[in-house]
mmCIF file of C-alpha atoms in Angstrom:
data_model
loop_
_atom_site.group_PDB
_atom_site.id
_atom_site.type_symbol
_atom_site.label_atom_id
_atom_site.label_comp_id
_atom_site.label_asym_id
_atom_site.label_seq_id
_atom_site.Cartn_x
_atom_site.Cartn_y
_atom_site.Cartn_z
ATOM 1 C CA PHE A 1 52.703 -86.058 77.035
ATOM 2 C CA ARG A 2 56.079 -84.521 77.815
ATOM 3 C CA ALA A 3 58.142 -85.460 74.781
ATOM 4 C CA GLY A 4 61.903 -84.991 74.595
ATOM 5 C CA LEU A 5 63.730 -84.450 71.306
ATOM 6 C CA TYR A 6 67.451 -84.849 70.648
ATOM 7 C CA THR A 7 68.730 -83.826 67.185
ATOM 8 C CA SER A 8 71.872 -82.631 65.443
ATOM 9 C CA PRO A 9 73.316 -80.433 64.193
ATOM 10 C CA HIS A 10 71.940 -77.152 65.507
ATOM 11 C CA LEU A 11 71.291 -74.123 63.300
ATOM 12 C CA VAL A 12 71.968 -71.161 65.574
ATOM 13 C CA SER A 13 72.380 -72.371 69.171
ATOM 14 C CA TYR A 14 73.545 -75.585 70.822
ATOM 15 C CA LEU A 15 70.431 -75.356 72.968
ATOM 16 C CA GLU A 16 68.339 -76.375 69.937
ATOM 17 C CA ARG A 17 69.709 -79.910 70.095
ATOM 18 C CA ILE A 18 67.944 -80.837 73.328
ATOM 19 C CA ARG A 19 64.252 -79.981 73.634
ATOM 20 C CA ILE A 20 61.106 -80.808 75.507
ATOM 21 C CA GLY A 21 58.163 -80.104 73.277
ATOM 22 C CA LYS A 22 59.102 -76.973 71.340
ATOM 23 C CA ALA A 23 61.182 -75.520 74.178
ATOM 24 C CA PRO A 24 64.971 -75.909 73.948
ATOM 25 C CA VAL A 25 66.963 -76.595 77.090
ATOM 26 C CA THR A 26 67.679 -73.363 78.978
ATOM 27 C CA LYS A 27 71.221 -72.005 79.297
ATOM 28 C CA LYS A 28 71.031 -72.603 83.056
ATOM 29 C CA ASP A 29 70.029 -76.256 82.694
ATOM 30 C CA PHE A 30 72.521 -76.822 79.857
ATOM 31 C CA ALA A 31 75.334 -75.503 82.054
ATOM 32 C CA ALA A 32 74.176 -77.572 85.050
ATOM 33 C CA VAL A 33 74.005 -80.809 83.063
ATOM 34 C CA LEU A 34 77.357 -80.171 81.369
ATOM 35 C CA SER A 35 79.029 -79.406 84.698
ATOM 36 C CA LEU A 36 77.794 -82.674 86.186
ATOM 37 C CA ILE A 37 78.866 -84.684 83.122
ATOM 38 C CA ARG A 38 82.281 -83.017 83.204
ATOM 39 C CA GLU A 39 82.739 -83.948 86.859
ATOM 40 C CA MET A 40 81.698 -87.539 86.187
ATOM 41 C CA ILE A 41 84.120 -87.828 83.266
ATOM 42 C CA GLY A 42 86.959 -86.618 85.483
ATOM 43 C CA ASP A 43 86.108 -89.142 88.180
ATOM 44 C CA LEU A 44 85.846 -92.029 85.719
ATOM 45 C CA ILE A 45 89.184 -91.184 84.123
ATOM 46 C CA SER A 46 90.937 -90.857 87.502
ATOM 47 C CA GLU A 47 89.475 -94.221 88.533
ATOM 48 C CA LYS A 48 90.663 -95.658 85.197
ATOM 49 C CA LYS A 49 87.129 -96.755 84.360
ATOM 50 C CA LEU A 50 87.320 -94.493 81.307
ATOM 51 C CA LEU A 51 90.508 -94.564 79.231
ATOM 52 C CA SER A 52 89.960 -91.238 77.445
ATOM 53 C CA PRO A 53 87.432 -88.403 77.420
ATOM 54 C CA PRO A 54 84.214 -89.032 75.449
ATOM 55 C CA THR A 55 83.782 -87.393 72.068
ATOM 56 C CA HIS A 56 81.875 -84.148 71.600
ATOM 57 C CA PHE A 57 78.776 -86.021 70.374
ATOM 58 C CA GLU A 58 78.972 -88.613 73.152
ATOM 59 C CA ILE A 59 78.993 -85.831 75.758
ATOM 60 C CA LEU A 60 75.965 -84.131 74.180
ATOM 61 C CA THR A 61 74.136 -87.455 74.046
ATOM 62 C CA CYS A 62 74.804 -88.094 77.746
ATOM 63 C CA MET A 63 73.582 -84.582 78.471
ATOM 64 C CA ALA A 64 70.333 -85.217 76.614
ATOM 65 C CA PHE A 65 69.716 -88.473 78.518
ATOM 66 C CA LEU A 66 70.403 -86.822 81.863
ATOM 67 C CA TYR A 67 68.288 -83.765 81.099
ATOM 68 C CA PHE A 68 65.325 -85.889 79.994
ATOM 69 C CA SER A 69 65.666 -87.887 83.209
ATOM 70 C CA TRP A 70 65.727 -84.716 85.308
ATOM 71 C CA LYS A 71 62.613 -83.400 83.593
ATOM 72 C CA LYS A 72 60.829 -86.767 83.744
ATOM 73 C CA VAL A 73 59.774 -86.858 80.100
ATOM 74 C CA ASP A 74 57.184 -89.454 79.120
ATOM 75 C CA ILE A 75 58.914 -90.314 75.857
ATOM 76 C CA ALA A 76 61.893 -89.115 73.828
ATOM 77 C CA VAL A 77 62.813 -89.105 70.147
ATOM 78 C CA LEU A 78 66.539 -89.645 69.589
ATOM 79 C CA GLU A 79 68.077 -88.848 66.213
ATOM 80 C CA VAL A 80 71.160 -90.885 65.363
ATOM 81 C CA GLY A 81 74.213 -88.728 64.718
ATOM 82 C CA MET A 82 75.801 -90.878 61.999
ATOM 83 C CA GLY A 83 75.158 -94.427 60.869
ATOM 84 C CA GLY A 84 73.660 -96.345 63.749
ATOM 85 C CA ARG A 85 75.642 -99.367 64.885
ATOM 86 C CA PHE A 86 78.363 -97.420 66.710
ATOM 87 C CA ASP A 87 76.390 -94.237 67.338
ATOM 88 C CA ALA A 88 76.250 -92.898 70.893
ATOM 89 C CA THR A 89 72.435 -92.970 70.867
ATOM 90 C CA ASN A 90 72.463 -96.719 70.217
ATOM 91 C CA VAL A 91 72.922 -97.593 73.889
ATOM 92 C CA VAL A 92 69.157 -97.384 74.426
ATOM 93 C CA THR A 93 66.535 -100.076 73.983
ATOM 94 C CA PRO A 94 63.755 -98.153 72.237
ATOM 95 C CA LEU A 95 60.027 -98.702 71.877
ATOM 96 C CA VAL A 96 60.455 -98.583 68.100
ATOM 97 C CA SER A 97 63.421 -98.208 65.740
ATOM 98 C CA VAL A 98 62.937 -96.044 62.640
ATOM 99 C CA ILE A 99 65.144 -96.087 59.541
ATOM 100 C CA THR A 100 63.974 -93.355 57.180
ATOM 101 C CA THR A 101 66.221 -93.427 54.112
ATOM 102 C CA ILE A 102 69.600 -94.682 52.900
ATOM 103 C CA SER A 103 71.977 -92.557 50.829
ATOM 104 C CA SER A 104 75.652 -92.558 49.852
ATOM 105 C CA GLU A 105 77.184 -90.306 52.500
ATOM 106 C CA HIS A 106 79.747 -90.604 55.308
ATOM 107 C CA GLN A 107 81.277 -93.381 53.204
ATOM 108 C CA LYS A 108 84.647 -92.950 54.920
ATOM 109 C CA PHE A 109 83.023 -94.203 58.120
ATOM 110 C CA LEU A 110 79.985 -96.230 57.040
ATOM 111 C CA GLY A 111 81.226 -98.089 53.967
ATOM 112 C CA LYS A 112 81.571 -97.532 50.242
ATOM 113 C CA THR A 113 78.454 -99.404 49.114
ATOM 114 C CA LEU A 114 74.773 -98.920 49.932
ATOM 115 C CA ARG A 115 74.734 -102.444 51.375
ATOM 116 C CA GLU A 116 77.521 -101.580 53.815
ATOM 117 C CA ILE A 117 75.794 -98.328 54.767
ATOM 118 C CA SER A 118 72.486 -100.169 55.172
ATOM 119 C CA LEU A 119 74.087 -102.657 57.553
ATOM 120 C CA GLU A 120 75.448 -99.804 59.665
ATOM 121 C CA LYS A 121 72.019 -98.151 59.774
ATOM 122 C CA ALA A 122 70.442 -101.499 60.630
ATOM 123 C CA GLY A 123 72.708 -101.580 63.661
ATOM 124 C CA ILE A 124 69.991 -99.764 65.627
ATOM 125 C CA ILE A 125 67.668 -102.776 65.321
ATOM 126 C CA LYS A 126 67.209 -104.586 68.641
ATOM 127 C CA PRO A 127 65.898 -108.105 69.296
ATOM 128 C CA GLY A 128 62.120 -108.109 69.408
ATOM 129 C CA ILE A 129 61.794 -104.309 68.966
ATOM 130 C CA PRO A 130 59.577 -103.173 66.036
ATOM 131 C CA VAL A 131 61.342 -101.628 63.032
ATOM 132 C CA VAL A 132 59.700 -99.026 60.777
ATOM 133 C CA CYS A 133 61.536 -98.757 57.458
ATOM 134 C CA GLY A 134 60.946 -95.948 54.954
ATOM 135 C CA VAL A 135 63.698 -97.099 52.596
ATOM 136 C CA LYS A 136 62.574 -97.630 48.977
ATOM 137 C CA SER A 137 65.741 -98.972 47.347
ATOM 138 C CA ARG A 138 65.176 -102.705 47.027
ATOM 139 C CA PRO A 139 68.743 -103.824 47.905
ATOM 140 C CA SER A 140 68.856 -101.592 51.009
ATOM 141 C CA PHE A 141 65.298 -102.562 51.966
ATOM 142 C CA LYS A 142 66.229 -106.247 51.668
ATOM 143 C CA THR A 143 69.370 -105.799 53.798
ATOM 144 C CA ILE A 144 67.457 -104.062 56.596
ATOM 145 C CA LYS A 145 64.568 -106.533 56.499
ATOM 146 C CA GLU A 146 66.945 -109.499 56.697
ATOM 147 C CA ARG A 147 68.655 -108.009 59.745
ATOM 148 C CA ALA A 148 65.280 -107.489 61.427
ATOM 149 C CA GLU A 149 64.360 -111.104 60.728
ATOM 150 C CA GLU A 150 67.669 -112.308 62.209
ATOM 151 C CA LEU A 151 66.849 -110.467 65.445
ATOM 152 C CA GLU A 152 63.158 -111.457 65.360
ATOM 153 C CA ALA A 153 62.220 -107.789 65.302
ATOM 154 C CA PRO A 154 58.770 -107.093 63.810
ATOM 155 C CA PHE A 155 59.341 -105.320 60.477
ATOM 156 C CA TYR A 156 57.096 -102.731 58.796
ATOM 157 C CA GLY A 157 58.029 -101.489 55.329
ATOM 158 C CA VAL A 158 56.212 -98.178 54.925
ATOM 159 C CA PHE A 159 56.344 -98.153 51.126
ATOM 160 C CA ALA A 160 56.385 -101.911 50.540
ATOM 161 C CA HIS A 161 52.965 -101.523 48.883
ATOM 162 C CA PRO A 162 53.030 -98.367 46.695
ATOM 163 C CA ALA A 163 49.240 -98.280 46.375
ATOM 164 C CA TYR A 164 48.976 -97.505 50.099
ATOM 165 C CA PHE A 165 50.625 -94.070 49.637
ATOM 166 C CA LYS A 166 49.081 -91.531 47.271
ATOM 167 C CA VAL A 167 50.179 -88.014 46.319
ATOM 168 C CA TYR A 168 47.834 -85.254 45.142
ATOM 169 C CA THR A 169 48.983 -81.940 43.662
ATOM 170 C CA ASN A 170 46.977 -78.779 44.262
ATOM 171 C CA THR A 171 47.472 -75.017 43.960
ATOM 172 C CA ASP A 172 48.902 -74.811 47.492
ATOM 173 C CA GLY A 173 51.326 -77.716 47.134
ATOM 174 C CA TYR A 174 50.653 -81.338 48.034
ATOM 175 C CA SER A 175 48.195 -83.453 49.962
ATOM 176 C CA PHE A 176 48.533 -87.140 50.711
ATOM 177 C CA GLU A 177 46.713 -90.334 51.604
ATOM 178 C CA PHE A 178 48.361 -93.157 53.478
ATOM 179 C CA ALA A 179 46.682 -96.446 54.315
ATOM 180 C CA THR A 180 47.980 -98.812 56.985
ATOM 181 C CA PRO A 181 46.496 -102.085 58.277
ATOM 182 C CA GLU A 182 45.057 -99.992 61.123
ATOM 183 C CA ALA A 183 43.576 -96.901 59.426
ATOM 184 C CA LYS A 184 43.532 -94.511 56.471
ATOM 185 C CA TYR A 185 45.084 -91.059 56.864
ATOM 186 C CA SER A 186 44.521 -87.944 54.730
ATOM 187 C CA PHE A 187 46.798 -84.990 55.426
ATOM 188 C CA THR A 188 48.453 -81.832 54.096
ATOM 189 C CA PRO A 189 51.793 -81.306 55.865
ATOM 190 C CA ALA A 190 52.790 -77.845 57.006
ATOM 191 C CA LEU A 191 56.306 -78.687 55.827
ATOM 192 C CA LEU A 192 56.960 -77.916 52.165
ATOM 193 C CA GLY A 193 57.873 -80.445 49.496
ATOM 194 C CA GLU A 194 56.589 -83.780 48.223
ATOM 195 C CA HIS A 195 59.213 -85.638 50.268
ATOM 196 C CA GLN A 196 57.613 -84.366 53.489
ATOM 197 C CA GLY A 197 54.540 -86.441 52.715
ATOM 198 C CA LYS A 198 56.755 -89.517 52.701
ATOM 199 C CA ASN A 199 58.344 -88.434 55.980
ATOM 200 C CA ALA A 200 54.868 -87.999 57.433
ATOM 201 C CA ALA A 201 53.898 -91.528 56.361
ATOM 202 C CA ILE A 202 56.959 -92.884 58.181
ATOM 203 C CA ALA A 203 55.973 -90.908 61.288
ATOM 204 C CA ILE A 204 52.430 -92.314 61.100
ATOM 205 C CA ALA A 205 53.774 -95.866 60.879
ATOM 206 C CA ALA A 206 56.012 -95.234 63.893
ATOM 207 C CA SER A 207 53.065 -93.773 65.807
ATOM 208 C CA GLU A 208 51.028 -96.890 65.172
ATOM 209 C CA GLN A 209 53.840 -99.016 66.570
ATOM 210 C CA LEU A 210 53.846 -96.811 69.671
ATOM 211 C CA ASN A 211 50.111 -97.509 69.990
ATOM 212 C CA LYS A 212 50.994 -101.159 70.535
ATOM 213 C CA ALA A 213 54.160 -100.788 72.609
ATOM 214 C CA TRP A 214 53.393 -97.675 74.673
ATOM 215 C CA LYS A 215 50.210 -95.591 74.722
ATOM 216 C CA LYS A 216 47.336 -95.028 72.358
ATOM 217 C CA LEU A 217 47.890 -91.998 70.103
ATOM 218 C CA GLU A 218 44.688 -90.558 68.678
ATOM 219 C CA LYS A 219 44.466 -90.443 64.895
ATOM 220 C CA ASP A 220 43.267 -86.831 64.734
ATOM 221 C CA LYS A 221 46.166 -85.689 66.912
ATOM 222 C CA ILE A 222 48.679 -87.528 64.722
ATOM 223 C CA ILE A 223 47.280 -85.691 61.694
ATOM 224 C CA LYS A 224 47.259 -82.384 63.586
ATOM 225 C CA GLY A 225 50.922 -82.888 64.438
ATOM 226 C CA ILE A 226 51.766 -83.428 60.764
ATOM 227 C CA GLU A 227 49.746 -80.399 59.671
ATOM 228 C CA THR A 228 51.246 -78.029 62.246
ATOM 229 C CA ALA A 229 54.851 -79.254 62.485
ATOM 230 C CA SER A 230 57.678 -76.825 61.828
ATOM 231 C CA TRP A 231 61.267 -77.778 60.979
ATOM 232 C CA PRO A 232 63.650 -74.836 60.629
ATOM 233 C CA GLY A 233 66.187 -75.073 57.860
ATOM 234 C CA ARG A 234 64.249 -77.584 55.767
ATOM 235 C CA LEU A 235 62.533 -75.783 52.874
ATOM 236 C CA GLU A 236 61.998 -72.935 55.308
ATOM 237 C CA LYS A 237 60.498 -69.816 53.729
ATOM 238 C CA ILE A 238 61.797 -66.647 55.408
ATOM 239 C CA ASN A 239 60.703 -64.010 52.891
ATOM 240 C CA GLN A 240 58.126 -63.525 50.160
ATOM 241 C CA SER A 241 59.571 -60.775 47.909
ATOM 242 C CA PRO A 242 62.032 -61.939 46.882
ATOM 243 C CA PHE A 243 61.046 -65.496 47.721
ATOM 244 C CA VAL A 244 63.782 -66.786 50.051
ATOM 245 C CA ILE A 245 64.084 -70.478 50.930
ATOM 246 C CA LEU A 246 66.566 -72.090 53.317
ATOM 247 C CA ASP A 247 67.271 -75.800 52.960
ATOM 248 C CA GLY A 248 69.981 -77.905 54.545
ATOM 249 C CA ALA A 249 70.208 -80.289 51.563
ATOM 250 C CA HIS A 250 73.736 -81.719 51.758
ATOM 251 C CA ASN A 251 73.475 -85.094 50.029
ATOM 252 C CA GLU A 252 72.144 -86.327 46.700
ATOM 253 C CA GLU A 253 68.765 -87.335 48.093
ATOM 254 C CA GLY A 254 68.208 -83.959 49.741
ATOM 255 C CA ALA A 255 69.423 -82.100 46.660
ATOM 256 C CA ILE A 256 66.994 -83.994 44.418
ATOM 257 C CA ALA A 257 64.083 -83.191 46.757
ATOM 258 C CA LEU A 258 65.105 -79.518 46.746
ATOM 259 C CA ARG A 259 65.425 -79.500 42.955
ATOM 260 C CA HIS A 260 61.916 -80.891 42.530
ATOM 261 C CA TYR A 261 60.498 -78.206 44.794
ATOM 262 C CA ILE A 262 62.384 -75.345 43.125
ATOM 263 C CA GLN A 263 61.296 -76.503 39.674
ATOM 264 C CA LYS A 264 57.664 -76.222 40.752
ATOM 265 C CA VAL A 265 57.613 -72.945 42.669
ATOM 266 C CA ALA A 266 60.601 -70.707 41.890
ATOM 267 C CA ALA A 267 60.256 -67.517 39.867
ATOM 268 C CA SER A 268 63.190 -66.116 37.889
ATOM 269 C CA PRO A 269 65.793 -64.873 38.378
ATOM 270 C CA ILE A 270 66.778 -67.772 40.647
ATOM 271 C CA ILE A 271 69.900 -67.322 42.787
ATOM 272 C CA LEU A 272 71.671 -70.056 44.772
ATOM 273 C CA ILE A 273 73.912 -69.474 47.779
ATOM 274 C CA PHE A 274 75.896 -72.672 48.241
ATOM 275 C CA ALA A 275 78.408 -73.944 50.792
ATOM 276 C CA VAL A 276 79.183 -77.506 51.774
ATOM 277 C CA MET A 277 81.395 -79.772 53.852
ATOM 278 C CA ARG A 278 84.551 -80.721 51.959
ATOM 279 C CA ASP A 279 83.883 -84.471 52.408
ATOM 280 C CA LYS A 280 80.578 -84.345 50.524
ATOM 281 C CA LYS A 281 80.104 -85.329 46.870
ATOM 282 C CA ILE A 282 80.475 -81.749 45.681
ATOM 283 C CA LYS A 283 80.506 -82.456 41.948
ATOM 284 C CA ASP A 284 77.366 -84.603 42.185
ATOM 285 C CA LEU A 285 75.538 -81.968 44.240
ATOM 286 C CA ALA A 286 76.555 -79.315 41.728
ATOM 287 C CA ASP A 287 75.235 -81.390 38.825
ATOM 288 C CA ILE A 288 71.892 -81.823 40.594
ATOM 289 C CA LEU A 289 71.392 -78.202 41.673
ATOM 290 C CA PHE A 290 73.466 -75.717 39.687
ATOM 291 C CA PRO A 291 71.695 -76.110 36.281
ATOM 292 C CA LEU A 292 68.493 -74.686 37.807
ATOM 293 C CA PHE A 293 70.003 -71.361 38.804
ATOM 294 C CA ASP A 294 70.826 -68.148 36.969
ATOM 295 C CA VAL A 295 73.562 -67.269 39.461
ATOM 296 C CA VAL A 296 75.437 -69.517 41.911
ATOM 297 C CA LEU A 297 77.158 -67.760 44.817
ATOM 298 C CA LEU A 298 79.820 -69.955 46.421
ATOM 299 C CA THR A 299 80.599 -69.150 50.046
ATOM 300 C CA ARG A 300 81.657 -70.877 53.266
ATOM 301 C CA PHE A 301 80.681 -71.138 56.917
ATOM 302 C CA PRO A 302 82.974 -70.992 59.968
ATOM 303 C CA TYR A 303 83.679 -74.677 60.528
ATOM 304 C CA TYR A 304 86.897 -76.610 60.077
ATOM 305 C CA ARG A 305 85.298 -79.133 57.719
ATOM 306 C CA ALA A 306 83.843 -76.489 55.402
ATOM 307 C CA ALA A 307 84.955 -76.602 51.766
ATOM 308 C CA GLU A 308 86.657 -73.479 50.444
ATOM 309 C CA PRO A 309 84.608 -71.707 47.744
ATOM 310 C CA GLU A 310 87.505 -71.936 45.284
ATOM 311 C CA ASP A 311 87.662 -75.703 45.804
ATOM 312 C CA ILE A 312 83.945 -75.993 45.089
ATOM 313 C CA LYS A 313 84.466 -73.890 41.956
ATOM 314 C CA LYS A 314 87.191 -76.247 40.693
ATOM 315 C CA LYS A 315 84.768 -79.192 40.981
ATOM 316 C CA ALA A 316 81.990 -77.330 39.158
ATOM 317 C CA GLN A 317 83.902 -75.957 36.171
ATOM 318 C CA LYS A 318 81.086 -76.618 33.701
ATOM 319 C CA TYR A 319 79.030 -73.959 35.524
ATOM 320 C CA ILE A 320 81.819 -71.380 35.644
ATOM 321 C CA ASP A 321 79.796 -68.769 33.713
ATOM 322 C CA LYS A 322 77.175 -68.518 36.449
ATOM 323 C CA ILE A 323 79.482 -68.807 39.493
ATOM 324 C CA ILE A 324 80.440 -65.922 41.791
ATOM 325 C CA VAL A 325 82.812 -66.550 44.702
ATOM 326 C CA GLU A 326 82.037 -64.637 47.903
ATOM 327 C CA PRO A 327 83.568 -66.239 51.010
ATOM 328 C CA ASP A 328 81.511 -64.111 53.427
ATOM 329 C CA PRO A 329 77.991 -65.620 53.648
ATOM 330 C CA ASN A 330 76.510 -62.320 54.804
ATOM 331 C CA LEU A 331 77.844 -60.492 51.740
ATOM 332 C CA ALA A 332 76.721 -63.415 49.580
ATOM 333 C CA MET A 333 73.194 -62.958 50.911
ATOM 334 C CA ARG A 334 73.227 -59.244 50.112
ATOM 335 C CA ILE A 335 74.385 -59.930 46.558
ATOM 336 C CA ALA A 336 71.739 -62.644 46.129
ATOM 337 C CA ILE A 337 68.899 -60.380 47.302
ATOM 338 C CA GLU A 338 70.047 -57.646 44.921
ATOM 339 C CA LYS A 339 70.300 -59.974 41.937
ATOM 340 C CA ALA A 340 66.974 -61.699 42.633
ATOM 341 C CA THR A 341 65.049 -58.407 42.705
ATOM 342 C CA LEU A 342 61.621 -58.422 44.340
ATOM 343 C CA ARG A 343 60.194 -60.870 41.795
ATOM 344 C CA GLY A 344 62.901 -63.544 41.944
ATOM 345 C CA THR A 345 63.997 -66.394 44.210
ATOM 346 C CA VAL A 346 66.943 -66.929 46.552
ATOM 347 C CA VAL A 347 67.814 -70.457 47.699
ATOM 348 C CA VAL A 348 70.333 -71.167 50.451
ATOM 349 C CA ALA A 349 71.532 -74.793 50.451
ATOM 350 C CA GLY A 350 74.405 -77.232 50.881
ATOM 351 C CA SER A 351 74.690 -77.420 54.665
ATOM 352 C CA LEU A 352 72.694 -76.793 57.807
ATOM 353 C CA PHE A 353 75.717 -74.867 59.070
ATOM 354 C CA LEU A 354 75.282 -72.410 56.187
ATOM 355 C CA VAL A 355 71.566 -72.191 56.912
ATOM 356 C CA GLY A 356 72.378 -71.342 60.522
ATOM 357 C CA GLU A 357 74.692 -68.505 59.460
ATOM 358 C CA ILE A 358 72.062 -67.046 57.139
ATOM 359 C CA LYS A 359 69.358 -67.322 59.810
ATOM 360 C CA LYS A 360 71.540 -65.307 62.192
ATOM 361 C CA TYR A 361 72.201 -62.712 59.482
ATOM 362 C CA TRP A 362 68.530 -62.487 58.551
ATOM 363 C CA LYS A 363 67.337 -62.090 62.141
ATOM 364 C CA LYS A 364 69.903 -59.372 62.805
ATOM 365 C CA ASN A 365 69.029 -57.386 59.695
ATOM 366 C CA GLN A 366 65.257 -57.791 59.994
ATOM 367 C CA SER A 367 65.398 -56.281 63.478
ATOM 368 C CA LYS A 368 67.010 -53.082 62.182
#
């Protein structure tokens, strides 16, 4: 199959956001699609069919749709940008809707409570379209299930029966078993961390819904996909000595998953390079992550929403003895490598934008 993929944000290049298979859109095609969209926007505004220009994300979403149409993809996976109900991707009628998790973020836009956030996420549910739900929190699960029932959308709770999902620990990490009404799956994800087994179970459940609504997907190929998948910036190992891990954890759920992984595998001294968006729950993230580390390097990335290192420091005063402020992420990385020594661990976390900056730095310096 020719499968399209639309995700955000990117790590290094905008081209990463729109892919077919593993291949990102080319610069030539990106420019061609953007030029056409730009022309159409101008025409629609002049004809007063559009009152104002679309947002940045709306333009990228239109570009992805157009590009996938040009390339005649068989199927496409669309990642919601934020929330669901009012997201630009929500104009489609999908084969299956997938809600992975619910956490307390983007509360300024999605609501202050988990129920309000859950309702926004449930906004992607369409009448009669199957819903795969990986949410474990009972109140959020209940909210999403009730919305599916209102729209007569078949509902599948991936973890509704805990006995169907089993975790096994081994010397190399984790392996998993997941039983559905259709089959039993045993797999060891290529992606690191216990939480990736849960993500894989959600993907399996979605695949089984596609079996009914689209085309038959062979079980062995589903497992092969899980065991060979790569996802840059999510517990991505880029060096062995010192052990260097990049992770875009930027909310409490992601930080907890990262903490669990670091507790199991990291060798001392353990150094954290941390930067974050200023609208995140900085104090809560600090309380989850900072106690694990011998040194915490606070930095920033070039984006208008990035928190200043000094502001992060003010919200993490209880860890002042281990904090070093270095606004330049490249210099922060050099300091971290030096302090970790060959036997230690360096973790880069807090934002995918920070991960992207470090990936660019690492590629540049490895090529020297």
